[in-house]
């Protein structure tokens, strides 16, 4: 494997034990690099120090990050990853489809909410959320983008995030999403407008 991720911080297991397991996976040739997922900034610092000591090549963090979910800005992960020169790959950058035009006029029969309510449920689409989605959709149109394109551009707007991990149910969605390559900059006013819509 290229990258072997540890997917959750585990308070029941000493960090040395988990990092030791990751290092042995690389040392035995089963993976080239190690990644961490869903860590916070403070635990990342400790984990990175242990992996450095073990001479284990740890390169990237996989965390949820979107216009709607700023947890990594609040728990120190984004800042710490930048300081340690580790990458971040953002998952659910489209908030599972809410940061797209999918739900603007109701719940389509082929959408994630209608087909697979495990992770995204109808009750996530509160009237407040829907009005935020509509306002963001208008702003995206002013930028000449779809809402999905703007949401992905937003995640990649600074140098902290290495890549975005998108989901898609149709090839057209991927073709839409890849249009953002080279179009990830925002004016200060646009960023302020986004923040004022969602906060
Ligand atoms: N490390 C972790 O703990 C963790 C946790 C969760 C996920 N992940 C990873 O992250 C990946 C992505 O997560 P996610 O699927 O939640 O990501 P997402 O990109 O936020 O949401 C994907 C959904 O957005 C909709 N969509 C995508 N592009 C669109 C477009 N251009 N226009 C309109 N709708 C569009 C589709 O919804 P419809 O299906 O309704 O069409 C698609 O299924 C997962 O596959 C998984 O590998 C990792």
mmCIF file of C-alpha atoms and ligand atoms in Angstrom:
data_model
loop_
_atom_site.group_PDB
_atom_site.id
_atom_site.type_symbol
_atom_site.label_atom_id
_atom_site.label_comp_id
_atom_site.label_asym_id
_atom_site.label_seq_id
_atom_site.Cartn_x
_atom_site.Cartn_y
_atom_site.Cartn_z
ATOM 1 C CA UNK A 1 0.000 0.000 0.000
ATOM 2 C CA UNK A 2 1.065 3.565 -0.549
ATOM 3 C CA UNK A 3 -0.445 4.982 2.651
ATOM 4 C CA UNK A 4 -1.730 3.012 5.625
ATOM 5 C CA UNK A 5 -4.038 5.116 7.830
ATOM 6 C CA UNK A 6 -4.838 4.809 11.483
ATOM 7 C CA UNK A 7 -8.449 5.943 11.426
ATOM 8 C CA UNK A 8 -9.435 6.999 14.952
ATOM 9 C CA UNK A 9 -7.674 8.247 18.054
ATOM 10 C CA UNK A 10 -8.071 5.463 20.617
ATOM 11 C CA UNK A 11 -8.050 6.574 24.258
ATOM 12 C CA UNK A 12 -7.902 2.923 25.413
ATOM 13 C CA UNK A 13 -4.553 2.189 23.759
ATOM 14 C CA UNK A 14 -1.221 3.867 24.547
ATOM 15 C CA UNK A 15 -0.181 6.057 21.616
ATOM 16 C CA UNK A 16 3.260 4.403 21.608
ATOM 17 C CA UNK A 17 1.611 1.050 20.917
ATOM 18 C CA UNK A 18 -0.462 2.363 17.986
ATOM 19 C CA UNK A 19 2.465 4.257 16.458
ATOM 20 C CA UNK A 20 4.687 1.210 16.974
ATOM 21 C CA UNK A 21 2.200 -0.899 15.018
ATOM 22 C CA UNK A 22 2.169 1.642 12.180
ATOM 23 C CA UNK A 23 5.971 1.779 12.127
ATOM 24 C CA UNK A 24 6.200 -2.012 11.940
ATOM 25 C CA UNK A 25 3.796 -2.044 8.967
ATOM 26 C CA UNK A 26 6.160 0.279 7.085
ATOM 27 C CA UNK A 27 9.333 -1.460 8.296
ATOM 28 C CA UNK A 28 7.993 -4.813 7.049
ATOM 29 C CA UNK A 29 7.363 -3.337 3.588
ATOM 30 C CA UNK A 30 3.568 -3.593 3.638
ATOM 31 C CA UNK A 31 3.094 0.182 3.250
ATOM 32 C CA UNK A 32 5.295 3.033 2.084
ATOM 33 C CA UNK A 33 3.885 5.764 4.327
ATOM 34 C CA UNK A 34 1.691 6.259 7.357
ATOM 35 C CA UNK A 35 -1.345 8.548 7.654
ATOM 36 C CA UNK A 36 -3.510 9.515 10.612
ATOM 37 C CA UNK A 37 -7.242 10.179 10.475
ATOM 38 C CA UNK A 38 -9.554 12.079 12.812
ATOM 39 C CA UNK A 39 -6.746 13.168 15.158
ATOM 40 C CA UNK A 40 -6.738 16.553 16.893
ATOM 41 C CA UNK A 41 -3.814 18.985 17.062
ATOM 42 C CA UNK A 42 -2.541 18.018 20.527
ATOM 43 C CA UNK A 43 -2.567 14.268 19.809
ATOM 44 C CA UNK A 44 -1.034 14.850 16.385
ATOM 45 C CA UNK A 45 1.984 16.525 18.004
ATOM 46 C CA UNK A 46 2.555 13.521 20.281
ATOM 47 C CA UNK A 47 1.969 10.964 17.513
ATOM 48 C CA UNK A 48 4.272 12.763 15.073
ATOM 49 C CA UNK A 49 7.053 12.886 17.690
ATOM 50 C CA UNK A 50 6.798 9.141 18.315
ATOM 51 C CA UNK A 51 6.779 8.350 14.595
ATOM 52 C CA UNK A 52 9.816 10.596 14.072
ATOM 53 C CA UNK A 53 11.657 8.767 16.842
ATOM 54 C CA UNK A 54 10.748 5.470 15.150
ATOM 55 C CA UNK A 55 11.990 6.882 11.809
ATOM 56 C CA UNK A 56 8.581 6.122 10.314
ATOM 57 C CA UNK A 57 7.554 8.246 7.297
ATOM 58 C CA UNK A 58 4.275 9.868 8.366
ATOM 59 C CA UNK A 59 2.989 12.256 5.696
ATOM 60 C CA UNK A 60 -0.725 13.039 5.882
ATOM 61 C CA UNK A 61 -3.835 13.569 8.021
ATOM 62 C CA UNK A 62 -7.334 12.655 6.817
ATOM 63 C CA UNK A 63 -9.980 14.823 8.493
ATOM 64 C CA UNK A 64 -13.491 16.114 7.826
ATOM 65 C CA UNK A 65 -13.354 19.703 6.588
ATOM 66 C CA UNK A 66 -15.849 21.850 4.735
ATOM 67 C CA UNK A 67 -17.551 25.240 4.772
ATOM 68 C CA UNK A 68 -19.995 23.649 7.220
ATOM 69 C CA UNK A 69 -17.501 21.741 9.408
ATOM 70 C CA UNK A 70 -14.570 23.785 10.727
ATOM 71 C CA UNK A 71 -13.544 21.341 13.498
ATOM 72 C CA UNK A 72 -9.914 21.156 12.351
ATOM 73 C CA UNK A 73 -9.644 24.935 12.680
ATOM 74 C CA UNK A 74 -10.950 24.670 16.259
ATOM 75 C CA UNK A 75 -9.059 21.603 17.557
ATOM 76 C CA UNK A 76 -5.624 22.682 16.368
ATOM 77 C CA UNK A 77 -5.242 20.001 13.672
ATOM 78 C CA UNK A 78 -4.970 22.400 10.723
ATOM 79 C CA UNK A 79 -2.499 24.723 12.401
ATOM 80 C CA UNK A 80 -0.390 21.849 13.754
ATOM 81 C CA UNK A 81 -0.251 19.976 10.454
ATOM 82 C CA UNK A 82 0.962 23.159 8.746
ATOM 83 C CA UNK A 83 3.597 23.761 11.421
ATOM 84 C CA UNK A 84 4.824 20.150 11.230
ATOM 85 C CA UNK A 85 4.752 20.261 7.402
ATOM 86 C CA UNK A 86 2.327 17.322 7.226
ATOM 87 C CA UNK A 87 -0.405 17.137 4.608
ATOM 88 C CA UNK A 88 -4.160 17.203 5.110
ATOM 89 C CA UNK A 89 -6.644 15.435 2.847
ATOM 90 C CA UNK A 90 -10.166 16.645 3.595
ATOM 91 C CA UNK A 91 -13.030 14.145 3.579
ATOM 92 C CA UNK A 92 -16.699 15.078 3.142
ATOM 93 C CA UNK A 93 -15.713 18.442 1.617
ATOM 94 C CA UNK A 94 -19.244 18.696 0.199
ATOM 95 C CA UNK A 95 -20.864 17.864 3.566
ATOM 96 C CA UNK A 96 -22.039 14.605 1.951
ATOM 97 C CA UNK A 97 -23.917 16.475 -0.776
ATOM 98 C CA UNK A 98 -25.411 19.340 1.239
ATOM 99 C CA UNK A 99 -22.830 21.754 -0.195
ATOM 100 C CA UNK A 100 -24.088 21.118 -3.727
ATOM 101 C CA UNK A 101 -27.272 21.914 -5.644
ATOM 102 C CA UNK A 102 -28.677 18.444 -4.712
ATOM 103 C CA UNK A 103 -31.165 19.493 -2.036
ATOM 104 C CA UNK A 104 -32.098 23.022 -3.092
ATOM 105 C CA UNK A 105 -35.513 22.000 -4.431
ATOM 106 C CA UNK A 106 -36.289 18.997 -2.249
ATOM 107 C CA UNK A 107 -34.828 15.510 -1.827
ATOM 108 C CA UNK A 108 -34.170 13.755 -5.165
ATOM 109 C CA UNK A 109 -35.011 10.035 -5.258
ATOM 110 C CA UNK A 110 -31.449 9.146 -6.292
ATOM 111 C CA UNK A 111 -29.741 11.217 -3.572
ATOM 112 C CA UNK A 112 -27.791 9.990 -0.557
ATOM 113 C CA UNK A 113 -30.519 11.086 1.865
ATOM 114 C CA UNK A 114 -33.196 9.174 -0.080
ATOM 115 C CA UNK A 115 -31.083 6.087 -0.793
ATOM 116 C CA UNK A 116 -28.778 5.665 2.182
ATOM 117 C CA UNK A 117 -29.738 7.490 5.349
ATOM 118 C CA UNK A 118 -26.903 5.991 7.409
ATOM 119 C CA UNK A 119 -24.633 9.019 7.440
ATOM 120 C CA UNK A 120 -26.731 11.874 6.045
ATOM 121 C CA UNK A 121 -30.270 12.043 7.309
ATOM 122 C CA UNK A 122 -33.195 14.168 6.204
ATOM 123 C CA UNK A 123 -33.252 15.963 9.561
ATOM 124 C CA UNK A 124 -29.857 17.505 8.702
ATOM 125 C CA UNK A 125 -31.689 19.696 6.183
ATOM 126 C CA UNK A 126 -33.159 22.120 8.684
ATOM 127 C CA UNK A 127 -34.805 25.311 7.351
ATOM 128 C CA UNK A 128 -31.722 27.230 8.588
ATOM 129 C CA UNK A 129 -29.343 24.875 6.735
ATOM 130 C CA UNK A 130 -31.427 25.110 3.572
ATOM 131 C CA UNK A 131 -31.361 28.882 3.644
ATOM 132 C CA UNK A 132 -27.554 28.780 4.099
ATOM 133 C CA UNK A 133 -27.276 26.366 1.164
ATOM 134 C CA UNK A 134 -29.385 28.672 -1.032
ATOM 135 C CA UNK A 135 -27.338 31.738 -0.077
ATOM 136 C CA UNK A 136 -24.070 29.871 -0.753
ATOM 137 C CA UNK A 137 -25.478 28.652 -4.071
ATOM 138 C CA UNK A 138 -26.183 32.274 -5.086
ATOM 139 C CA UNK A 139 -22.661 33.318 -4.140
ATOM 140 C CA UNK A 140 -21.206 30.416 -6.129
ATOM 141 C CA UNK A 141 -23.233 31.531 -9.180
ATOM 142 C CA UNK A 142 -21.816 35.053 -8.804
ATOM 143 C CA UNK A 143 -18.322 33.459 -8.905
ATOM 144 C CA UNK A 144 -19.277 31.510 -12.034
ATOM 145 C CA UNK A 145 -19.135 28.189 -10.174
ATOM 146 C CA UNK A 146 -21.577 25.525 -9.047
ATOM 147 C CA UNK A 147 -21.955 25.261 -5.277
ATOM 148 C CA UNK A 148 -20.002 21.972 -5.336
ATOM 149 C CA UNK A 149 -17.144 23.698 -7.183
ATOM 150 C CA UNK A 150 -17.127 26.615 -4.752
ATOM 151 C CA UNK A 151 -17.195 24.306 -1.709
ATOM 152 C CA UNK A 152 -14.205 22.336 -2.998
ATOM 153 C CA UNK A 153 -12.342 25.530 -3.944
ATOM 154 C CA UNK A 154 -12.922 26.837 -0.422
ATOM 155 C CA UNK A 155 -11.289 23.768 1.165
ATOM 156 C CA UNK A 156 -8.240 24.204 -1.067
ATOM 157 C CA UNK A 157 -8.038 28.011 -0.802
ATOM 158 C CA UNK A 158 -4.939 28.129 1.397
ATOM 159 C CA UNK A 159 -1.816 26.021 1.436
ATOM 160 C CA UNK A 160 -2.803 23.881 4.409
ATOM 161 C CA UNK A 161 -4.933 21.303 2.594
ATOM 162 C CA UNK A 162 -3.139 18.966 0.204
ATOM 163 C CA UNK A 163 -6.160 17.413 -1.469
ATOM 164 C CA UNK A 164 -9.884 16.749 -1.197
ATOM 165 C CA UNK A 165 -11.454 13.309 -0.965
ATOM 166 C CA UNK A 166 -14.757 13.585 -2.803
ATOM 167 C CA UNK A 167 -17.621 11.157 -3.030
ATOM 168 C CA UNK A 168 -19.716 10.953 -6.204
ATOM 169 C CA UNK A 169 -22.732 8.965 -7.350
ATOM 170 C CA UNK A 170 -22.445 9.920 -11.039
ATOM 171 C CA UNK A 171 -19.591 10.514 -13.487
ATOM 172 C CA UNK A 172 -20.974 14.042 -14.215
ATOM 173 C CA UNK A 173 -20.355 14.994 -10.583
ATOM 174 C CA UNK A 174 -16.681 14.137 -10.929
ATOM 175 C CA UNK A 175 -16.476 16.110 -14.186
ATOM 176 C CA UNK A 176 -18.038 19.084 -12.385
ATOM 177 C CA UNK A 177 -15.763 18.770 -9.366
ATOM 178 C CA UNK A 178 -12.478 18.595 -11.256
ATOM 179 C CA UNK A 179 -13.241 21.964 -12.867
ATOM 180 C CA UNK A 180 -11.927 23.623 -9.703
ATOM 181 C CA UNK A 181 -8.339 22.808 -10.571
ATOM 182 C CA UNK A 182 -6.663 26.195 -10.832
ATOM 183 C CA UNK A 183 -9.744 28.057 -9.550
ATOM 184 C CA UNK A 184 -9.334 27.971 -5.794
ATOM 185 C CA UNK A 185 -8.797 31.631 -4.939
ATOM 186 C CA UNK A 186 -11.311 33.870 -3.148
ATOM 187 C CA UNK A 187 -11.472 37.582 -2.482
ATOM 188 C CA UNK A 188 -11.519 38.719 1.151
ATOM 189 C CA UNK A 189 -15.119 39.884 0.651
ATOM 190 C CA UNK A 190 -16.211 36.475 -0.668
ATOM 191 C CA UNK A 191 -14.651 34.699 2.325
ATOM 192 C CA UNK A 192 -16.350 37.115 4.717
ATOM 193 C CA UNK A 193 -19.660 36.576 2.948
ATOM 194 C CA UNK A 194 -19.324 32.782 3.287
ATOM 195 C CA UNK A 195 -18.567 33.140 7.003
ATOM 196 C CA UNK A 196 -21.490 35.489 7.525
ATOM 197 C CA UNK A 197 -23.831 33.007 5.800
ATOM 198 C CA UNK A 198 -22.828 29.974 7.883
ATOM 199 C CA UNK A 199 -22.194 31.602 11.287
HETATM 200 N N1 LIG B 1 -11.526 9.099 7.492
HETATM 201 C C1 LIG B 1 -12.799 9.024 7.805
HETATM 202 O O1 LIG B 1 -13.188 8.880 8.968
HETATM 203 C C2 LIG B 1 -13.822 9.174 6.712
HETATM 204 C C3 LIG B 1 -15.159 9.369 7.050
HETATM 205 C C4 LIG B 1 -16.094 9.573 6.033
HETATM 206 C C5 LIG B 1 -15.687 9.536 4.700
HETATM 207 N N2 LIG B 1 -14.370 9.301 4.416
HETATM 208 C C6 LIG B 1 -13.936 9.215 2.994
HETATM 209 O O2 LIG B 1 -14.293 10.384 2.294
HETATM 210 C C7 LIG B 1 -14.924 10.031 1.061
HETATM 211 C C8 LIG B 1 -15.843 11.138 0.655
HETATM 212 O O3 LIG B 1 -16.829 11.365 1.661
HETATM 213 P P1 LIG B 1 -18.256 11.852 1.265
HETATM 214 O O4 LIG B 1 -18.837 10.916 0.259
HETATM 215 O O5 LIG B 1 -19.008 12.144 2.505
HETATM 216 O O6 LIG B 1 -17.870 13.224 0.479
HETATM 217 P P2 LIG B 1 -18.601 14.465 -0.111
HETATM 218 O O7 LIG B 1 -17.757 14.798 -1.298
HETATM 219 O O8 LIG B 1 -18.784 15.502 0.958
HETATM 220 O O9 LIG B 1 -20.099 14.031 -0.558
HETATM 221 C C9 LIG B 1 -20.298 13.233 -1.686
HETATM 222 C C10 LIG B 1 -21.741 13.390 -2.225
HETATM 223 O O10 LIG B 1 -21.943 14.716 -2.699
HETATM 224 C C11 LIG B 1 -22.743 14.671 -3.874
HETATM 225 N N3 LIG B 1 -21.975 15.283 -4.975
HETATM 226 C C12 LIG B 1 -20.659 15.132 -5.275
HETATM 227 N N4 LIG B 1 -20.305 15.926 -6.293
HETATM 228 C C13 LIG B 1 -21.422 16.603 -6.662
HETATM 229 C C14 LIG B 1 -21.695 17.567 -7.655
HETATM 230 N N5 LIG B 1 -20.739 18.023 -8.473
HETATM 231 N N6 LIG B 1 -22.967 18.056 -7.775
HETATM 232 C C15 LIG B 1 -23.940 17.618 -6.940
HETATM 233 N N7 LIG B 1 -23.749 16.688 -5.973
HETATM 234 C C16 LIG B 1 -22.496 16.197 -5.836
HETATM 235 C C17 LIG B 1 -23.077 13.229 -4.145
HETATM 236 O O11 LIG B 1 -24.337 13.007 -3.492
HETATM 237 P P3 LIG B 1 -25.434 11.983 -4.075
HETATM 238 O O12 LIG B 1 -24.918 10.620 -3.692
HETATM 239 O O13 LIG B 1 -26.673 12.378 -3.342
HETATM 240 O O14 LIG B 1 -25.478 12.197 -5.550
HETATM 241 C C18 LIG B 1 -21.974 12.491 -3.430
HETATM 242 O O15 LIG B 1 -22.335 11.181 -3.059
HETATM 243 C C19 LIG B 1 -15.588 8.682 1.369
HETATM 244 O O16 LIG B 1 -15.811 7.940 0.219
HETATM 245 C C20 LIG B 1 -14.557 8.038 2.280
HETATM 246 O O17 LIG B 1 -13.552 7.412 1.507
HETATM 247 C C21 LIG B 1 -13.441 9.140 5.381
#
